[in-house]
XYZ file of N, CA and C in Angstrom:
447
model
N 2.141 6.855 10.094
C 2.551 6.281 8.231
C 0.943 5.187 8.258
N 0.477 4.960 9.739
C -0.522 3.863 8.759
C -1.979 4.591 8.776
N -2.034 5.477 10.162
C -3.340 6.310 9.865
C -3.605 6.413 8.790
N -2.271 7.806 8.009
C -2.846 8.108 6.951
C -2.813 7.271 5.775
N -2.445 6.453 5.579
C -2.840 5.407 4.824
C -4.390 5.007 4.929
N -4.609 4.830 6.263
C -6.514 3.704 6.294
C -7.179 5.358 5.865
N -6.865 6.112 6.392
C -7.252 7.419 5.862
C -7.871 7.954 4.392
N -7.183 7.519 3.799
C -6.275 8.153 2.430
C -7.516 6.966 1.670
N -7.171 5.449 2.676
C -8.423 4.511 1.415
C -9.798 4.567 1.643
N -10.262 5.798 3.057
C -11.519 5.659 3.982
C -12.011 6.821 2.678
N -10.675 8.037 2.322
C -12.020 8.560 1.101
C -11.652 8.025 0.106
N -10.679 7.204 -0.499
C -11.542 6.712 -1.762
C -12.406 5.421 -1.792
N -13.490 4.887 -0.999
C -14.199 4.155 -0.377
C -15.119 4.795 -1.537
N -15.529 5.733 -1.121
C -16.733 6.537 -1.481
C -16.921 7.118 -2.514
N -15.547 6.029 -3.437
C -15.491 6.374 -4.736
C -15.417 4.904 -5.857
N -15.684 4.209 -4.644
C -16.617 2.524 -4.601
C -17.293 2.718 -5.869
N -18.841 3.237 -5.433
C -20.096 2.829 -5.635
C -20.774 4.060 -5.707
N -21.156 5.037 -6.435
C -22.225 5.423 -5.876
C -23.529 5.152 -6.433
N -24.178 5.178 -5.000
C -25.947 5.141 -5.568
C -26.632 6.451 -6.704
N -27.069 5.340 -6.788
C -27.949 6.352 -8.242
C -29.272 7.156 -7.667
N -30.067 8.156 -7.872
C -31.084 9.200 -7.640
C -32.334 8.179 -7.607
N -32.231 8.507 -5.773
C -33.969 7.655 -5.272
C -35.343 7.741 -5.743
N -35.295 8.299 -7.153
C -35.927 8.411 -7.853
C -36.227 6.886 -8.544
N -34.708 6.453 -9.188
C -34.699 6.075 -9.684
C -34.723 4.526 -9.694
N -34.399 4.639 -8.043
C -34.698 3.196 -7.556
C -36.008 2.792 -7.108
N -37.229 4.287 -6.978
C -38.101 4.051 -6.601
C -38.985 3.901 -7.519
N -38.997 4.180 -9.043
C -39.330 3.755 -9.952
C -39.051 2.188 -10.365
N -38.067 1.413 -10.468
C -37.898 0.525 -10.397
C -38.580 -0.291 -9.892
N -38.668 0.128 -7.887
C -39.645 -0.922 -7.256
C -41.284 -0.831 -7.809
N -41.331 0.309 -8.127
C -42.434 0.016 -9.110
C -43.277 -0.121 -9.759
N -41.889 -0.830 -10.859
C -42.139 -1.046 -12.380
C -42.369 -2.579 -12.031
N -41.129 -2.367 -10.595
C -41.087 -4.295 -10.590
C -42.500 -4.204 -10.065
N -43.135 -3.935 -8.783
C -44.654 -4.152 -8.956
C -45.195 -4.459 -9.632
N -45.357 -3.561 -10.835
C -46.233 -3.528 -12.297
C -46.232 -4.548 -12.984
N -45.264 -4.976 -13.169
C -44.856 -6.498 -13.751
C -45.073 -7.450 -13.034
N -45.432 -7.793 -11.727
C -45.870 -8.842 -11.671
C -47.959 -8.381 -11.418
N -47.671 -7.515 -11.238
C -49.384 -7.438 -11.275
C -49.371 -7.938 -12.813
N -48.626 -7.737 -13.566
C -49.322 -7.906 -15.335
C -49.213 -9.415 -15.718
N -48.092 -10.002 -15.129
C -47.597 -11.306 -15.331
C -48.946 -11.997 -14.430
N -49.518 -11.830 -13.384
C -51.120 -12.743 -13.059
C -52.387 -12.220 -13.669
N -52.236 -11.131 -13.827
C -53.205 -11.166 -15.251
C -53.992 -11.154 -15.764
N -52.253 -11.698 -17.087
C -52.290 -12.366 -18.716
C -52.386 -13.571 -17.570
N -51.876 -14.559 -16.732
C -51.921 -15.744 -15.813
C -53.343 -15.906 -15.812
N -53.927 -14.990 -15.827
C -55.416 -15.630 -14.845
C -55.990 -15.785 -13.842
N -54.817 -15.727 -12.930
C -55.053 -15.745 -11.232
C -55.228 -14.282 -10.551
N -55.509 -13.491 -11.940
C -55.292 -12.301 -10.978
C -57.365 -12.014 -10.197
N -58.060 -13.072 -10.739
C -58.975 -12.549 -10.585
C -60.038 -13.323 -8.701
N -58.556 -14.135 -8.566
C -59.008 -14.413 -7.202
C -58.354 -13.733 -6.324
N -59.783 -13.425 -5.533
C -59.502 -12.022 -3.777
C -57.925 -11.785 -3.456
N -57.559 -13.654 -3.318
C -56.542 -13.751 -2.452
C -55.120 -12.840 -3.044
N -55.259 -13.011 -4.197
C -53.605 -12.887 -5.329
C -53.729 -11.166 -6.248
N -55.108 -10.297 -5.626
C -55.861 -9.405 -5.800
C -54.116 -8.235 -5.477
N -53.705 -7.612 -6.679
C -53.440 -6.791 -6.326
C -51.389 -7.009 -5.374
N -51.216 -7.829 -5.574
C -50.183 -8.881 -4.427
C -48.822 -7.899 -5.079
N -48.376 -7.623 -6.423
C -47.510 -7.507 -6.851
C -46.967 -6.183 -6.264
N -48.719 -5.323 -6.262
C -48.295 -3.638 -5.862
C -48.145 -3.999 -3.782
N -49.148 -4.781 -3.073
C -49.315 -5.115 -1.597
C -48.344 -5.648 -0.968
N -47.603 -6.800 -1.486
C -47.029 -7.296 -1.278
C -45.450 -7.307 -1.491
N -45.154 -6.409 -2.884
C -44.285 -5.957 -2.946
C -43.234 -4.945 -2.516
N -44.421 -3.717 -3.861
C -44.009 -2.448 -3.526
C -44.374 -1.560 -2.853
N -45.074 -1.840 -2.302
C -45.262 -0.743 -0.657
C -44.109 -1.276 0.515
N -43.998 -2.506 0.680
C -43.256 -2.705 1.574
C -41.650 -2.268 1.644
N -41.593 -2.938 0.068
C -39.585 -1.862 -0.421
C -40.249 -0.009 0.087
N -41.360 0.776 -1.031
C -41.355 1.700 -0.358
C -41.288 2.473 1.060
N -42.018 1.974 1.966
C -41.622 2.412 2.612
C -40.366 1.634 4.145
N -39.870 0.682 3.334
C -38.100 0.488 3.925
C -37.245 1.717 3.287
N -38.360 2.370 1.854
C -37.285 3.453 1.474
C -36.843 3.915 2.488
N -38.755 4.921 3.197
C -38.913 6.270 3.642
C -38.494 6.597 4.821
N -38.554 4.986 5.493
C -38.372 4.883 7.027
C -36.799 4.599 7.185
N -35.839 3.636 6.629
C -34.581 4.009 6.443
C -33.598 5.067 7.346
N -34.054 5.819 7.256
C -32.939 6.870 7.200
C -33.924 7.197 8.881
N -34.650 7.860 8.462
C -34.928 8.444 9.447
C -34.625 7.465 11.518
N -34.706 5.825 10.212
C -34.568 5.219 11.826
C -32.980 5.367 12.037
N -32.378 5.214 11.608
C -30.705 5.014 11.340
C -30.102 6.058 12.452
N -30.959 7.415 11.635
C -30.641 8.822 12.506
C -31.366 8.225 14.260
N -32.255 7.936 14.424
C -33.301 7.820 15.852
C -32.078 7.199 16.161
N -30.746 6.011 15.551
C -30.638 4.959 15.873
C -29.564 5.308 16.850
N -29.147 6.814 15.868
C -27.751 7.104 17.037
C -26.959 6.844 16.013
N -26.600 5.937 14.316
C -25.766 5.727 13.144
C -25.663 6.843 12.476
N -24.391 7.024 11.970
C -24.337 7.401 11.103
C -25.387 7.775 9.693
N -25.390 9.340 9.293
C -26.910 9.728 8.451
C -26.636 9.018 7.128
N -27.879 8.582 6.816
C -28.066 8.204 5.020
C -29.190 8.743 4.323
N -28.078 8.886 3.084
C -29.012 9.780 2.267
C -30.331 9.045 1.660
N -31.480 9.486 1.506
C -32.324 9.062 0.516
C -31.365 8.100 -0.483
N -30.354 8.656 -1.274
C -30.405 7.835 -2.471
C -29.975 6.389 -2.253
N -29.147 6.625 -1.309
C -29.150 4.777 0.045
C -29.634 4.278 0.171
N -30.884 4.831 0.724
C -31.899 4.293 1.490
C -32.560 3.562 0.221
N -33.082 3.973 -0.659
C -33.785 3.906 -1.439
C -33.031 2.827 -3.044
N -31.787 2.622 -2.878
C -30.705 1.088 -3.134
C -31.132 0.067 -2.264
N -30.811 0.265 -1.296
C -31.202 -1.039 0.178
C -32.262 -1.455 -0.520
N -33.366 -0.597 -0.208
C -34.535 -1.032 -0.519
C -34.668 -2.016 -1.827
N -34.846 -0.931 -3.009
C -34.561 -1.989 -4.115
C -33.458 -2.952 -4.233
N -32.548 -3.278 -3.616
C -31.687 -4.112 -3.503
C -33.315 -5.850 -2.428
N -33.424 -5.045 -1.947
C -34.162 -5.915 -0.677
C -35.463 -6.307 -1.472
N -35.608 -5.912 -2.247
C -37.433 -6.208 -3.165
C -36.761 -6.858 -4.289
N -36.372 -6.554 -4.841
C -34.671 -7.760 -5.830
C -35.531 -9.209 -5.715
N -33.957 -9.425 -4.430
C -34.087 -10.112 -3.536
C -35.732 -11.368 -2.897
N -36.392 -10.180 -2.690
C -37.983 -10.766 -2.267
C -38.822 -11.047 -3.034
N -38.417 -10.625 -4.894
C -38.869 -11.366 -5.880
C -38.653 -12.965 -5.579
N -36.744 -12.496 -6.306
C -36.158 -13.614 -6.880
C -36.907 -14.305 -5.209
N -35.883 -14.731 -4.337
C -36.555 -16.049 -3.577
C -37.419 -16.529 -3.414
N -38.968 -15.710 -2.885
C -40.738 -15.501 -3.502
C -40.790 -16.590 -4.878
N -40.508 -16.089 -5.524
C -40.870 -16.889 -7.597
C -40.188 -17.882 -7.534
N -39.097 -18.755 -6.846
C -38.096 -19.842 -7.290
C -38.534 -20.665 -7.182
N -39.798 -21.538 -6.212
C -40.492 -22.315 -6.653
C -41.639 -22.553 -7.607
N -41.593 -21.859 -8.463
C -42.536 -21.890 -9.139
C -41.444 -22.718 -10.586
N -40.168 -21.428 -11.019
C -39.786 -22.870 -11.546
C -39.613 -23.729 -11.211
N -39.527 -24.617 -9.828
C -39.794 -26.241 -9.864
C -41.067 -26.523 -9.775
N -42.424 -25.604 -10.921
C -43.433 -26.131 -10.246
C -43.066 -26.214 -9.129
N -42.731 -25.323 -8.194
C -43.938 -26.146 -7.115
C -45.140 -25.419 -6.438
N -46.017 -24.628 -7.001
C -46.470 -23.125 -6.967
C -46.697 -23.402 -5.781
N -47.641 -24.323 -5.013
C -48.261 -24.411 -3.019
C -46.723 -23.714 -2.141
N -45.537 -23.335 -2.621
C -44.529 -23.159 -1.498
C -44.422 -21.597 -2.252
N -45.118 -21.628 -2.532
C -44.806 -19.194 -2.880
C -45.417 -18.534 -1.790
N -45.905 -18.943 -1.200
C -46.975 -18.321 0.052
C -45.237 -18.050 0.888
N -45.121 -19.443 1.711
C -43.987 -20.383 2.154
C -42.570 -19.511 1.951
N -42.413 -19.438 0.631
C -41.108 -19.047 0.283
C -41.118 -17.665 0.335
N -42.795 -16.646 0.429
C -42.410 -15.608 0.382
C -42.032 -14.678 2.039
N -42.299 -15.926 3.019
C -42.170 -15.570 4.291
C -40.387 -15.985 4.647
N -40.093 -16.383 3.653
C -38.553 -16.820 4.317
C -38.282 -15.624 3.727
N -38.563 -15.277 1.920
C -37.705 -14.309 1.650
C -37.435 -12.677 2.616
N -39.183 -12.252 2.992
C -38.829 -11.693 4.411
C -37.845 -11.732 5.359
N -37.717 -12.649 6.121
C -36.419 -13.052 7.206
C -35.623 -12.880 6.434
N -35.388 -13.426 5.433
C -34.000 -13.738 4.775
C -33.654 -11.744 4.436
N -34.491 -10.598 3.897
C -34.124 -9.662 3.453
C -33.924 -8.645 4.394
N -35.182 -8.791 5.479
C -34.869 -8.213 7.255
C -33.410 -7.990 7.436
N -32.813 -9.459 7.540
C -31.292 -9.808 7.895
C -30.504 -8.688 7.358
N -30.349 -9.358 6.124
C -29.673 -9.005 5.229
C -29.874 -6.710 5.318
N -30.766 -6.732 5.387
C -31.094 -5.219 6.153
C -30.444 -4.646 7.267
N -30.277 -6.196 8.438
C -29.676 -5.437 9.618
C -28.196 -5.555 9.529
N -28.030 -6.420 8.257
C -26.401 -6.084 8.443
C -25.559 -4.867 7.830
N -26.808 -4.573 6.858
C -26.265 -3.717 6.226
C -26.538 -1.896 6.724
N -27.044 -2.351 7.374
C -27.420 -1.607 9.221
C -26.563 -1.185 9.849
N -24.737 -2.102 9.779
C -24.696 -1.721 10.763
C -25.037 -2.278 12.147
N -26.360 -2.818 12.610
C -26.916 -3.408 13.308
C -27.733 -2.814 14.151
N -27.439 -1.725 13.833
C -27.718 -0.165 15.066
C -29.631 -0.796 15.296
N -29.912 -0.233 13.796
C -31.053 -0.948 13.593
C -31.826 -1.661 14.995
N -30.703 -2.756 14.454
C -31.066 -4.356 15.546
C -31.393 -3.538 17.417
N -30.340 -2.979 17.796
C -30.389 -2.464 19.127
C -31.767 -1.900 18.651
N -32.336 -1.246 17.411
C -33.325 -0.377 17.831
C -34.323 -1.220 18.715
N -35.063 -2.579 17.361
C -35.723 -3.355 17.257
C -35.986 -4.394 18.272
N -34.728 -4.880 19.380
C -34.552 -5.623 20.347
C -34.678 -4.660 21.652
N -34.482 -3.991 22.100
C -34.855 -2.771 22.538
C -36.441 -2.656 22.817
N -36.879 -1.980 22.425
C -38.564 -2.370 21.617
C -39.609 -4.313 22.245
N -38.823 -4.561 21.762
C -39.009 -5.884 21.295
C -38.875 -6.340 23.312
N -37.898 -5.945 23.900
C -37.225 -6.316 25.361
C -37.831 -5.938 26.170
N -39.003 -4.780 25.803
C -39.602 -3.409 26.962
C -40.791 -3.921 27.043
N -41.353 -4.198 26.293
C -42.771 -4.947 25.784
C -43.496 -5.974 26.972
N -44.512 -5.998 27.967
C -44.350 -7.105 29.583
C -44.798 -8.091 28.800
């Protein structure tokens, strides 16, 4: 009796949320990176070599890399198969969280803390991705680092 209700609940859990197409998530990731590039250009900050192509290199490329690599890494780690739609959606969520955390000091006019908040956002997003993927990625990563000399 209990097994029947739990299996029905698992069957209904797929209806709670359906991931959008991976193309839509990748498009949004690219739009966010382009928007950051445009804001830096309009603010006149982009002339410096340090922040040239920041929106693309710092936000877009890692998110696209995460979207492409998540599925194969989860399969390699022995986890459940993850679709490209879910992989891209998780990467999009990480990209949005990174942007919000990184630029939060700008709201307080503490622009010298942006690099620190970017580093913190990378750690937070990595931790959240590990939790979302059920810890399987953590086993792989800890095995790699523990086997190093």
